[in-house]
mmCIF file of C-alpha atoms and ligand atoms in Angstrom:
data_model
loop_
_atom_site.group_PDB
_atom_site.id
_atom_site.type_symbol
_atom_site.label_atom_id
_atom_site.label_comp_id
_atom_site.label_asym_id
_atom_site.label_seq_id
_atom_site.Cartn_x
_atom_site.Cartn_y
_atom_site.Cartn_z
ATOM 1 C CA MET S 1235 47.396 25.098 189.301
ATOM 2 C CA LYS S 1236 49.597 25.640 192.374
ATOM 3 C CA VAL S 1237 51.346 28.849 191.392
ATOM 4 C CA PRO S 1238 49.278 31.399 189.431
ATOM 5 C CA ILE S 1239 51.043 33.728 187.000
ATOM 6 C CA ASN S 1240 49.385 36.622 188.831
ATOM 7 C CA ARG S 1241 46.564 36.854 191.321
ATOM 8 C CA PRO S 1242 45.024 39.709 193.314
ATOM 9 C CA ILE S 1243 46.206 39.814 196.923
ATOM 10 C CA ILE S 1244 43.228 41.045 198.904
ATOM 11 C CA GLY S 1245 42.939 41.147 202.692
ATOM 12 C CA LYS S 1246 40.933 42.406 205.619
ATOM 13 C CA GLU S 1247 41.641 46.070 204.986
ATOM 14 C CA GLU S 1248 40.248 45.915 201.440
ATOM 15 C CA LEU S 1249 37.159 44.110 202.746
ATOM 16 C CA GLU S 1250 36.610 46.777 205.390
ATOM 17 C CA ALA S 1251 36.972 49.512 202.792
ATOM 18 C CA VAL S 1252 34.385 47.855 200.542
ATOM 19 C CA SER S 1253 32.019 47.281 203.430
ATOM 20 C CA LYS S 1254 32.205 50.963 204.386
ATOM 21 C CA VAL S 1255 31.286 52.110 200.870
ATOM 22 C CA VAL S 1256 28.442 49.587 200.681
ATOM 23 C CA ASP S 1257 27.110 50.772 204.058
ATOM 24 C CA GLU S 1258 27.100 54.305 202.734
ATOM 25 C CA GLY S 1259 25.211 53.127 199.630
ATOM 26 C CA TYR S 1260 27.623 55.274 197.653
ATOM 27 C CA PHE S 1261 28.422 53.432 194.446
ATOM 28 C CA THR S 1262 29.052 56.013 191.788
ATOM 29 C CA ASP S 1263 29.291 59.755 191.360
ATOM 30 C CA GLN S 1264 28.858 61.886 188.248
ATOM 31 C CA ALA S 1265 30.794 64.755 189.827
ATOM 32 C CA TYR S 1266 33.492 66.300 187.648
ATOM 33 C CA ASP S 1267 36.108 65.378 190.258
ATOM 34 C CA GLY S 1268 34.929 61.738 190.385
ATOM 35 C CA GLY S 1269 33.449 61.791 193.909
ATOM 36 C CA LYS S 1270 34.910 61.114 197.366
ATOM 37 C CA TYR S 1271 36.693 57.756 197.093
ATOM 38 C CA VAL S 1272 37.685 58.203 193.454
ATOM 39 C CA ARG S 1273 39.278 61.538 194.325
ATOM 40 C CA GLU S 1274 41.042 60.008 197.332
ATOM 41 C CA PHE S 1275 42.460 57.273 195.110
ATOM 42 C CA GLU S 1276 43.505 59.796 192.456
ATOM 43 C CA LYS S 1277 45.292 61.943 195.038
ATOM 44 C CA ALA S 1278 47.142 58.940 196.431
ATOM 45 C CA LEU S 1279 48.237 57.974 192.916
ATOM 46 C CA GLU S 1280 49.311 61.528 192.099
ATOM 47 C CA SER S 1281 51.556 61.448 195.121
ATOM 48 C CA TYR S 1282 52.908 57.937 194.389
ATOM 49 C CA LEU S 1283 53.678 58.813 190.767
ATOM 50 C CA GLY S 1284 54.909 62.342 191.444
ATOM 51 C CA ILE S 1285 52.524 63.874 188.907
ATOM 52 C CA LYS S 1286 50.062 66.776 188.948
ATOM 53 C CA HIS S 1287 46.918 64.994 187.754
ATOM 54 C CA VAL S 1288 45.472 61.504 187.802
ATOM 55 C CA VAL S 1289 42.040 60.794 186.317
ATOM 56 C CA ALA S 1290 40.692 57.401 187.365
ATOM 57 C CA VAL S 1291 38.502 55.459 184.924
ATOM 58 C CA ASN S 1292 36.814 52.056 184.756
ATOM 59 C CA SER S 1293 39.555 50.096 182.914
ATOM 60 C CA GLY S 1294 42.974 50.371 181.334
ATOM 61 C CA THR S 1295 41.289 50.211 177.949
ATOM 62 C CA SER S 1296 39.140 53.216 178.895
ATOM 63 C CA ALA S 1297 42.292 55.018 180.035
ATOM 64 C CA LEU S 1298 43.818 54.561 176.559
ATOM 65 C CA ILE S 1299 40.603 55.609 174.798
ATOM 66 C CA ALA S 1300 40.221 58.670 177.054
ATOM 67 C CA ALA S 1301 43.843 59.692 176.424
ATOM 68 C CA LEU S 1302 43.427 59.321 172.644
ATOM 69 C CA LEU S 1303 40.195 61.361 172.715
ATOM 70 C CA ALA S 1304 41.858 64.031 174.875
ATOM 71 C CA ALA S 1305 44.705 64.200 172.326
ATOM 72 C CA ASN S 1306 42.088 64.694 169.595
ATOM 73 C CA VAL S 1307 43.030 61.506 167.775
ATOM 74 C CA GLY S 1308 40.336 60.298 165.372
ATOM 75 C CA ALA S 1309 39.409 59.288 161.830
ATOM 76 C CA GLY S 1310 42.206 59.743 159.297
ATOM 77 C CA ASP S 1311 44.930 59.656 161.962
ATOM 78 C CA GLU S 1312 47.571 56.990 162.440
ATOM 79 C CA VAL S 1313 48.869 55.901 165.830
ATOM 80 C CA LEU S 1314 52.179 54.039 166.145
ATOM 81 C CA VAL S 1315 52.001 51.075 168.522
ATOM 82 C CA PRO S 1316 54.028 47.909 169.112
ATOM 83 C CA SER S 1317 52.510 44.625 167.974
ATOM 84 C CA LEU S 1318 54.096 42.803 170.927
ATOM 85 C CA THR S 1319 51.461 43.930 173.425
ATOM 86 C CA PHE S 1320 48.040 43.075 174.792
ATOM 87 C CA ILE S 1321 45.497 43.687 172.030
ATOM 88 C CA ALA S 1322 43.828 46.507 174.025
ATOM 89 C CA THR S 1323 46.607 48.912 172.974
ATOM 90 C CA ALA S 1324 45.598 48.617 169.311
ATOM 91 C CA ASN S 1325 41.880 48.224 170.012
ATOM 92 C CA ALA S 1326 41.790 51.592 171.788
ATOM 93 C CA VAL S 1327 43.192 53.207 168.641
ATOM 94 C CA ARG S 1328 40.572 51.447 166.526
ATOM 95 C CA ALA S 1329 37.843 52.522 168.990
ATOM 96 C CA VAL S 1330 38.485 56.230 168.338
ATOM 97 C CA GLY S 1331 38.402 55.653 164.566
ATOM 98 C CA ALA S 1332 42.154 55.932 163.977
ATOM 99 C CA LYS S 1333 44.497 53.380 162.419
ATOM 100 C CA PRO S 1334 47.100 51.511 164.493
ATOM 101 C CA VAL S 1335 50.396 51.089 162.634
ATOM 102 C CA PHE S 1336 52.722 48.503 164.136
ATOM 103 C CA VAL S 1337 56.352 49.160 165.034
ATOM 104 C CA ASP S 1338 58.949 46.488 165.801
ATOM 105 C CA VAL S 1339 60.574 46.170 169.233
ATOM 106 C CA ASP S 1340 64.174 46.439 170.428
ATOM 107 C CA GLU S 1341 66.278 44.087 172.539
ATOM 108 C CA TYR S 1342 64.284 45.075 175.658
ATOM 109 C CA TYR S 1343 60.985 43.918 174.016
ATOM 110 C CA THR S 1344 59.649 47.498 173.832
ATOM 111 C CA MET S 1345 59.143 49.884 170.888
ATOM 112 C CA ASP S 1346 62.370 50.370 168.904
ATOM 113 C CA PRO S 1347 63.008 54.113 168.323
ATOM 114 C CA LYS S 1348 64.908 53.366 165.081
ATOM 115 C CA GLU S 1349 61.927 51.462 163.679
ATOM 116 C CA LEU S 1350 59.594 54.148 165.010
ATOM 117 C CA ARG S 1351 61.360 56.850 163.028
ATOM 118 C CA LYS S 1352 60.862 54.875 159.799
ATOM 119 C CA LYS S 1353 57.070 54.854 160.313
ATOM 120 C CA ILE S 1354 56.594 58.612 160.886
ATOM 121 C CA ASN S 1355 54.493 60.477 158.311
ATOM 122 C CA ARG S 1356 52.064 63.416 158.291
ATOM 123 C CA ARG S 1357 49.116 61.278 159.378
ATOM 124 C CA VAL S 1358 50.779 60.097 162.614
ATOM 125 C CA LYS S 1359 49.077 61.882 165.495
ATOM 126 C CA ALA S 1360 50.214 59.823 168.483
ATOM 127 C CA ILE S 1361 52.743 57.218 169.595
ATOM 128 C CA ILE S 1362 51.911 54.611 172.241
ATOM 129 C CA PRO S 1363 55.013 52.913 173.648
ATOM 130 C CA VAL S 1364 54.141 49.963 175.911
ATOM 131 C CA HIS S 1365 56.231 49.136 178.975
ATOM 132 C CA LEU S 1366 55.687 45.443 178.381
ATOM 133 C CA TYR S 1367 56.132 42.995 181.301
ATOM 134 C CA GLY S 1368 57.139 46.042 183.388
ATOM 135 C CA HIS S 1369 60.241 46.560 181.197
ATOM 136 C CA VAL S 1370 60.773 50.223 180.356
ATOM 137 C CA ALA S 1371 60.632 51.561 176.790
ATOM 138 C CA ASN S 1372 63.375 53.860 175.490
ATOM 139 C CA MET S 1373 61.460 56.993 176.496
ATOM 140 C CA ASP S 1374 64.315 59.460 175.925
ATOM 141 C CA GLU S 1375 64.596 58.624 172.237
ATOM 142 C CA ILE S 1376 60.858 58.157 171.713
ATOM 143 C CA ASN S 1377 60.117 61.574 173.274
ATOM 144 C CA GLU S 1378 62.876 63.156 171.200
ATOM 145 C CA ILE S 1379 61.438 61.825 167.933
ATOM 146 C CA ALA S 1380 57.908 62.799 168.990
ATOM 147 C CA SER S 1381 58.868 66.369 169.840
ATOM 148 C CA GLU S 1382 60.785 66.713 166.569
ATOM 149 C CA TYR S 1383 57.522 66.043 164.701
ATOM 150 C CA GLY S 1384 55.024 67.492 167.205
ATOM 151 C CA ILE S 1385 53.446 64.093 167.946
ATOM 152 C CA THR S 1386 51.747 63.211 171.255
ATOM 153 C CA VAL S 1387 53.261 60.385 173.320
ATOM 154 C CA ILE S 1388 50.796 58.303 175.352
ATOM 155 C CA GLU S 1389 52.509 55.670 177.488
ATOM 156 C CA ASP S 1390 50.761 52.358 177.928
ATOM 157 C CA ALA S 1391 51.892 51.725 181.497
ATOM 158 C CA ALA S 1392 49.181 49.105 182.139
ATOM 159 C CA GLN S 1393 51.859 46.551 183.073
ATOM 160 C CA SER S 1394 54.458 48.884 184.556
ATOM 161 C CA LEU S 1395 53.021 50.624 187.613
ATOM 162 C CA GLY S 1396 56.058 51.244 189.845
ATOM 163 C CA SER S 1397 58.707 50.743 187.127
ATOM 164 C CA THR S 1398 61.016 53.744 186.845
ATOM 165 C CA TYR S 1399 63.330 55.272 184.256
ATOM 166 C CA LYS S 1400 66.122 57.549 185.469
ATOM 167 C CA GLY S 1401 64.281 57.921 188.761
ATOM 168 C CA LYS S 1402 60.900 58.846 187.260
ATOM 169 C CA MET S 1403 57.814 56.650 187.268
ATOM 170 C CA THR S 1404 56.687 55.117 183.990
ATOM 171 C CA GLY S 1405 53.387 56.681 183.006
ATOM 172 C CA THR S 1406 54.771 60.138 183.834
ATOM 173 C CA LEU S 1407 57.349 60.227 181.028
ATOM 174 C CA GLY S 1408 55.067 61.033 178.066
ATOM 175 C CA ARG S 1409 52.270 63.637 177.747
ATOM 176 C CA MET S 1410 49.867 61.119 179.252
ATOM 177 C CA GLY S 1411 50.338 57.728 180.865
ATOM 178 C CA CYS S 1412 47.703 54.999 181.086
ATOM 179 C CA PHE S 1413 47.398 52.423 183.861
ATOM 180 C CA SER S 1414 45.301 49.293 184.409
ATOM 181 C CA PHE S 1415 44.211 47.898 187.773
ATOM 182 C CA TYR S 1416 42.780 44.677 186.365
ATOM 183 C CA PRO S 1417 43.029 41.862 188.981
ATOM 184 C CA GLY S 1418 46.079 40.317 187.292
ATOM 185 C CA LYS S 1419 48.156 43.502 187.583
ATOM 186 C CA VAL S 1420 50.665 44.407 190.329
ATOM 187 C CA MET S 1421 47.801 45.964 192.291
ATOM 188 C CA THR S 1422 44.070 45.951 191.645
ATOM 189 C CA THR S 1423 40.827 47.831 192.039
ATOM 190 C CA GLY S 1424 38.829 45.035 190.370
ATOM 191 C CA GLU S 1425 38.346 46.463 186.878
ATOM 192 C CA GLY S 1426 39.916 49.914 186.773
ATOM 193 C CA GLY S 1427 42.350 52.262 185.120
ATOM 194 C CA ALA S 1428 43.772 55.772 185.239
ATOM 195 C CA VAL S 1429 45.398 58.443 183.109
ATOM 196 C CA ALA S 1430 48.252 60.529 184.517
ATOM 197 C CA THR S 1431 49.357 63.893 183.136
ATOM 198 C CA ASP S 1432 51.142 67.071 184.174
ATOM 199 C CA ASP S 1433 49.083 69.111 181.696
ATOM 200 C CA ASP S 1434 46.194 71.088 183.296
ATOM 201 C CA GLU S 1435 44.224 71.399 180.079
ATOM 202 C CA LEU S 1436 44.502 67.699 179.218
ATOM 203 C CA ALA S 1437 43.470 66.776 182.762
ATOM 204 C CA ASP S 1438 40.361 68.941 182.392
ATOM 205 C CA THR S 1439 39.507 67.272 179.066
ATOM 206 C CA LEU S 1440 40.089 63.807 180.546
ATOM 207 C CA ARG S 1441 37.687 64.569 183.418
ATOM 208 C CA LYS S 1442 35.062 65.597 180.893
ATOM 209 C CA VAL S 1443 35.676 62.660 178.546
ATOM 210 C CA ARG S 1444 35.242 60.305 181.516
ATOM 211 C CA ASN S 1445 31.673 61.533 182.018
ATOM 212 C CA HIS S 1446 29.980 62.156 178.652
ATOM 213 C CA GLY S 1447 31.731 65.466 178.138
ATOM 214 C CA PHE S 1448 30.148 67.222 181.140
ATOM 215 C CA THR S 1449 32.025 70.260 182.426
ATOM 216 C CA LYS S 1450 32.367 71.241 186.084
ATOM 217 C CA ASP S 1451 29.212 73.374 185.833
ATOM 218 C CA GLY S 1452 27.139 70.640 184.188
ATOM 219 C CA SER S 1453 27.108 71.747 180.565
ATOM 220 C CA ILE S 1454 28.301 69.498 177.740
ATOM 221 C CA SER S 1455 31.443 70.671 176.006
ATOM 222 C CA THR S 1456 32.986 67.689 174.260
ATOM 223 C CA PHE S 1457 32.430 64.066 173.247
ATOM 224 C CA GLY S 1458 32.749 61.604 176.104
ATOM 225 C CA LEU S 1459 31.508 58.271 177.381
ATOM 226 C CA ASN S 1460 30.744 56.633 180.705
ATOM 227 C CA MET S 1461 34.230 55.696 181.837
ATOM 228 C CA ARG S 1462 33.664 56.480 185.503
ATOM 229 C CA MET S 1463 35.428 54.407 188.146
ATOM 230 C CA GLN S 1464 33.056 53.119 190.825
ATOM 231 C CA GLN S 1465 33.553 54.222 194.435
ATOM 232 C CA ILE S 1466 33.983 50.606 195.671
ATOM 233 C CA ASN S 1467 36.814 50.067 193.211
ATOM 234 C CA ALA S 1468 38.507 53.309 194.229
ATOM 235 C CA ALA S 1469 38.247 52.400 197.927
ATOM 236 C CA ILE S 1470 39.983 49.073 197.202
ATOM 237 C CA GLY S 1471 42.610 50.970 195.215
ATOM 238 C CA VAL S 1472 43.443 53.265 198.141
ATOM 239 C CA VAL S 1473 44.324 50.227 200.279
ATOM 240 C CA GLN S 1474 46.144 48.379 197.481
ATOM 241 C CA LEU S 1475 48.296 51.387 196.654
ATOM 242 C CA LYS S 1476 49.525 51.475 200.251
ATOM 243 C CA ARG S 1477 50.520 47.817 199.946
ATOM 244 C CA LEU S 1478 52.113 48.216 196.499
ATOM 245 C CA PRO S 1479 55.710 49.018 197.606
ATOM 246 C CA GLY S 1480 55.689 45.822 199.705
ATOM 247 C CA PHE S 1481 54.355 43.784 196.771
ATOM 248 C CA LEU S 1482 57.049 45.184 194.454
ATOM 249 C CA GLU S 1483 59.821 44.427 196.921
ATOM 250 C CA VAL S 1484 58.926 40.714 196.863
ATOM 251 C CA ARG S 1485 58.629 40.752 193.062
ATOM 252 C CA GLU S 1486 62.142 42.186 192.778
ATOM 253 C CA LYS S 1487 63.562 39.618 195.166
ATOM 254 C CA ASN S 1488 61.887 36.851 193.147
ATOM 255 C CA ALA S 1489 63.228 38.226 189.855
ATOM 256 C CA TYR S 1490 66.784 38.220 191.158
ATOM 257 C CA SER S 1491 66.354 34.692 192.504
ATOM 258 C CA TYR S 1492 65.295 33.570 189.010
ATOM 259 C CA MET S 1493 68.309 35.379 187.530
ATOM 260 C CA LYS S 1494 70.660 33.617 189.938
ATOM 261 C CA ALA S 1495 69.074 30.212 189.419
ATOM 262 C CA LEU S 1496 69.281 30.517 185.621
ATOM 263 C CA MET S 1497 72.629 32.284 185.339
ATOM 264 C CA ASP S 1498 74.527 29.143 184.227
ATOM 265 C CA VAL S 1499 72.225 28.714 181.192
ATOM 266 C CA SER S 1500 71.921 32.420 180.383
ATOM 267 C CA GLY S 1501 73.614 31.811 177.017
ATOM 268 C CA ILE S 1502 70.839 29.427 175.995
ATOM 269 C CA ILE S 1503 67.850 30.810 177.873
ATOM 270 C CA THR S 1504 67.694 34.594 177.414
ATOM 271 C CA LEU S 1505 67.149 36.304 180.765
ATOM 272 C CA PRO S 1506 65.217 39.605 180.972
ATOM 273 C CA PRO S 1507 67.436 42.423 179.655
ATOM 274 C CA ILE S 1508 67.456 45.454 181.958
ATOM 275 C CA ARG S 1509 67.674 48.859 180.313
ATOM 276 C CA GLU S 1510 70.294 51.206 181.727
ATOM 277 C CA GLY S 1511 68.667 53.680 184.097
ATOM 278 C CA ALA S 1512 65.553 51.526 184.486
ATOM 279 C CA LYS S 1513 64.115 49.714 187.487
ATOM 280 C CA TYR S 1514 61.385 47.196 186.689
ATOM 281 C CA ASN S 1515 58.283 46.341 188.726
ATOM 282 C CA TRP S 1516 58.700 42.667 187.681
ATOM 283 C CA TYR S 1517 55.062 42.299 186.701
ATOM 284 C CA LEU S 1518 56.338 39.265 184.788
ATOM 285 C CA PHE S 1519 59.700 37.512 184.671
ATOM 286 C CA THR S 1520 60.021 36.880 180.966
ATOM 287 C CA ILE S 1521 62.621 34.685 179.265
ATOM 288 C CA LEU S 1522 63.251 33.399 175.760
ATOM 289 C CA HIS S 1523 63.510 29.593 175.645
ATOM 290 C CA PRO S 1524 64.664 27.693 172.523
ATOM 291 C CA ARG S 1525 62.333 24.741 173.240
ATOM 292 C CA ARG S 1526 59.279 26.593 174.419
ATOM 293 C CA GLN S 1527 56.568 23.993 173.995
ATOM 294 C CA LYS S 1528 58.517 21.372 175.916
ATOM 295 C CA ALA S 1529 59.301 23.872 178.677
ATOM 296 C CA LEU S 1530 55.681 25.024 178.962
ATOM 297 C CA GLU S 1531 54.394 21.471 179.281
ATOM 298 C CA ALA S 1532 56.981 20.600 181.935
ATOM 299 C CA LEU S 1533 56.217 23.777 183.922
ATOM 300 C CA LYS S 1534 52.520 23.010 183.778
ATOM 301 C CA LYS S 1535 53.183 19.502 185.110
ATOM 302 C CA ALA S 1536 55.133 21.051 187.991
ATOM 303 C CA GLY S 1537 52.132 23.245 188.841
ATOM 304 C CA ILE S 1538 53.711 26.479 187.635
ATOM 305 C CA ASP S 1539 51.416 28.718 185.607
ATOM 306 C CA ALA S 1540 53.861 29.963 182.954
ATOM 307 C CA ARG S 1541 52.295 31.907 180.072
ATOM 308 C CA VAL S 1542 53.045 33.153 176.574
ATOM 309 C CA TYR S 1543 52.595 36.922 176.128
ATOM 310 C CA TYR S 1544 51.891 37.326 173.208
ATOM 311 C CA ASP S 1545 51.569 34.782 170.430
ATOM 312 C CA PRO S 1546 50.199 35.643 167.956
ATOM 313 C CA PRO S 1547 51.367 39.239 168.238
ATOM 314 C CA VAL S 1548 48.570 41.750 167.610
ATOM 315 C CA HIS S 1549 49.346 42.369 163.926
ATOM 316 C CA ARG S 1550 48.750 38.686 163.146
ATOM 317 C CA THR S 1551 45.370 38.437 164.934
ATOM 318 C CA PRO S 1552 42.364 38.307 162.588
ATOM 319 C CA VAL S 1553 41.306 41.814 163.711
ATOM 320 C CA TYR S 1554 44.383 43.431 162.192
ATOM 321 C CA SER S 1555 45.997 42.750 158.866
ATOM 322 C CA PHE S 1556 49.396 44.286 158.801
ATOM 323 C CA SER S 1557 51.848 43.057 156.234
ATOM 324 C CA ALA S 1558 55.102 44.912 156.997
ATOM 325 C CA PRO S 1559 57.696 42.581 158.549
ATOM 326 C CA LEU S 1560 58.327 42.790 162.296
ATOM 327 C CA PRO S 1561 61.194 40.283 162.648
ATOM 328 C CA LYS S 1562 62.112 40.964 166.263
ATOM 329 C CA THR S 1563 58.470 40.788 167.338
ATOM 330 C CA GLU S 1564 58.094 37.437 165.532
ATOM 331 C CA MET S 1565 61.251 35.993 167.081
ATOM 332 C CA ILE S 1566 60.142 36.975 170.597
ATOM 333 C CA ALA S 1567 56.546 35.814 170.060
ATOM 334 C CA ASN S 1568 57.917 32.404 169.019
ATOM 335 C CA THR S 1569 60.157 31.818 172.028
ATOM 336 C CA VAL S 1570 58.845 33.888 174.933
ATOM 337 C CA ILE S 1571 57.753 32.448 178.294
ATOM 338 C CA SER S 1572 56.609 34.537 181.272
ATOM 339 C CA LEU S 1573 57.106 33.059 184.724
ATOM 340 C CA PRO S 1574 55.238 34.043 187.884
ATOM 341 C CA ALA S 1575 57.170 36.549 190.027
ATOM 342 C CA ASN S 1576 54.180 37.639 192.109
ATOM 343 C CA PRO S 1577 54.385 37.939 195.914
ATOM 344 C CA LEU S 1578 52.905 34.454 196.410
ATOM 345 C CA VAL S 1579 55.943 32.838 194.740
ATOM 346 C CA LYS S 1580 58.445 31.275 197.157
ATOM 347 C CA GLU S 1581 62.103 30.274 196.720
ATOM 348 C CA ASP S 1582 61.326 26.556 196.280
ATOM 349 C CA ILE S 1583 59.024 27.371 193.347
ATOM 350 C CA ILE S 1584 61.796 29.365 191.682
ATOM 351 C CA GLU S 1585 64.221 26.484 192.177
ATOM 352 C CA THR S 1586 61.713 24.036 190.692
ATOM 353 C CA ALA S 1587 61.014 26.328 187.724
ATOM 354 C CA ALA S 1588 64.744 26.735 187.035
ATOM 355 C CA LYS S 1589 65.315 22.961 187.210
ATOM 356 C CA VAL S 1590 62.409 22.268 184.849
ATOM 357 C CA LEU S 1591 63.563 24.940 182.403
ATOM 358 C CA LYS S 1592 67.095 23.506 182.322
ATOM 359 C CA GLU S 1593 65.879 19.930 181.872
ATOM 360 C CA SER S 1594 63.651 20.962 178.986
ATOM 361 C CA LEU S 1595 66.714 22.229 177.073
ATOM 362 C CA ASN S 1596 67.734 18.609 176.393
HETATM 363 C C1 PLP T 2421 49.642 46.469 177.798
HETATM 364 C C2 PLP T 2421 48.203 46.582 178.192
HETATM 365 N N1 PLP T 2421 47.455 47.580 177.680
HETATM 366 C C3 PLP T 2421 46.179 47.738 178.013
HETATM 367 C C4 PLP T 2421 45.540 46.886 178.891
HETATM 368 C C5 PLP T 2421 44.084 47.062 179.143
HETATM 369 O O1 PLP T 2421 43.746 47.185 180.471
HETATM 370 P P1 PLP T 2421 42.317 46.656 181.005
HETATM 371 O O2 PLP T 2421 42.321 45.181 180.956
HETATM 372 O O3 PLP T 2421 42.270 47.207 182.401
HETATM 373 O O4 PLP T 2421 41.274 47.271 180.127
HETATM 374 C C6 PLP T 2421 46.283 45.825 179.458
HETATM 375 C C7 PLP T 2421 45.760 44.876 180.435
HETATM 376 O O5 PLP T 2421 44.845 44.247 180.572
HETATM 377 C C8 PLP T 2421 47.635 45.666 179.086
HETATM 378 O O6 PLP T 2421 48.367 44.664 179.576
#
């Protein structure tokens, strides 16, 4: 495959950072603050996001589980999630013993506040909007509904690091925001994740949950697990975070090149809708195509790694049996194609992709 949908971009500086940590023989740290490199990475992220606390963990899935545990979500509770997401969003809810209840999406492919309101009941303890593909969920309305009912909002910002809404970073718009640094994301630490929050008490709980419930003074105060980020991963993250604005600049340029190249068929192929007040990180450039299978095969032949995120949607996987209709989710799952917008993509690839997509309409 010539053009990967996403791939980590790792250079000399990352290698040097890893080599330094290996030389020190410093792989992990059970310290409450995470240890030297983890803390350095957390501080850099706090500053990038404009938030008081970041707690780094060993995956995006762990970030979601830690946030749910910190919000005291457990058996008997319901958590409202979209079905159009990576399965980890729902699995994290299941992992803490709660029940995920699926909510349909709006025209931006993120949780629809109107549908959300219909699913509220006394058992709902948390809402997890997902900023899918780097698109931004309608956080104003979601937060408004949540505060009306005293429900915790945990953003799944695994795909949206660097996307903003009204000038604020996604992942800082709810009570907690969860990130993933998996190698396919806009920046990587290898496996890795983080939770961001402005709340001092939640940050303290998250630090404890990350390390078997140990407090700063070494006593056990709460349930936790081993979710610690390794020092090597954090050291890579420090370098990657510095490079992130440059990566996102190229992604944006690529997205607008796709838009331009596909403008004349925008009535037939649906281009990514951009929410007012939002700026996307263009983790994926996602379109709806009426003849998806034909388009996918032609793109593959041209060496372009286009993907379908996500079909089946989570509620139709064998792990979850959810019978309420989610018509918008189904329509998108049936026609969606994500194209590579990563920094390795060049103009000629975008032109080829556009040509192939147009030809496959016939
Ligand atoms: C929307 C979403 N949520 C959660 C995750 C889980 O993150 P991780 O793979 O780092 O556990 C991912 C990515 O993999 C994701 O895309």
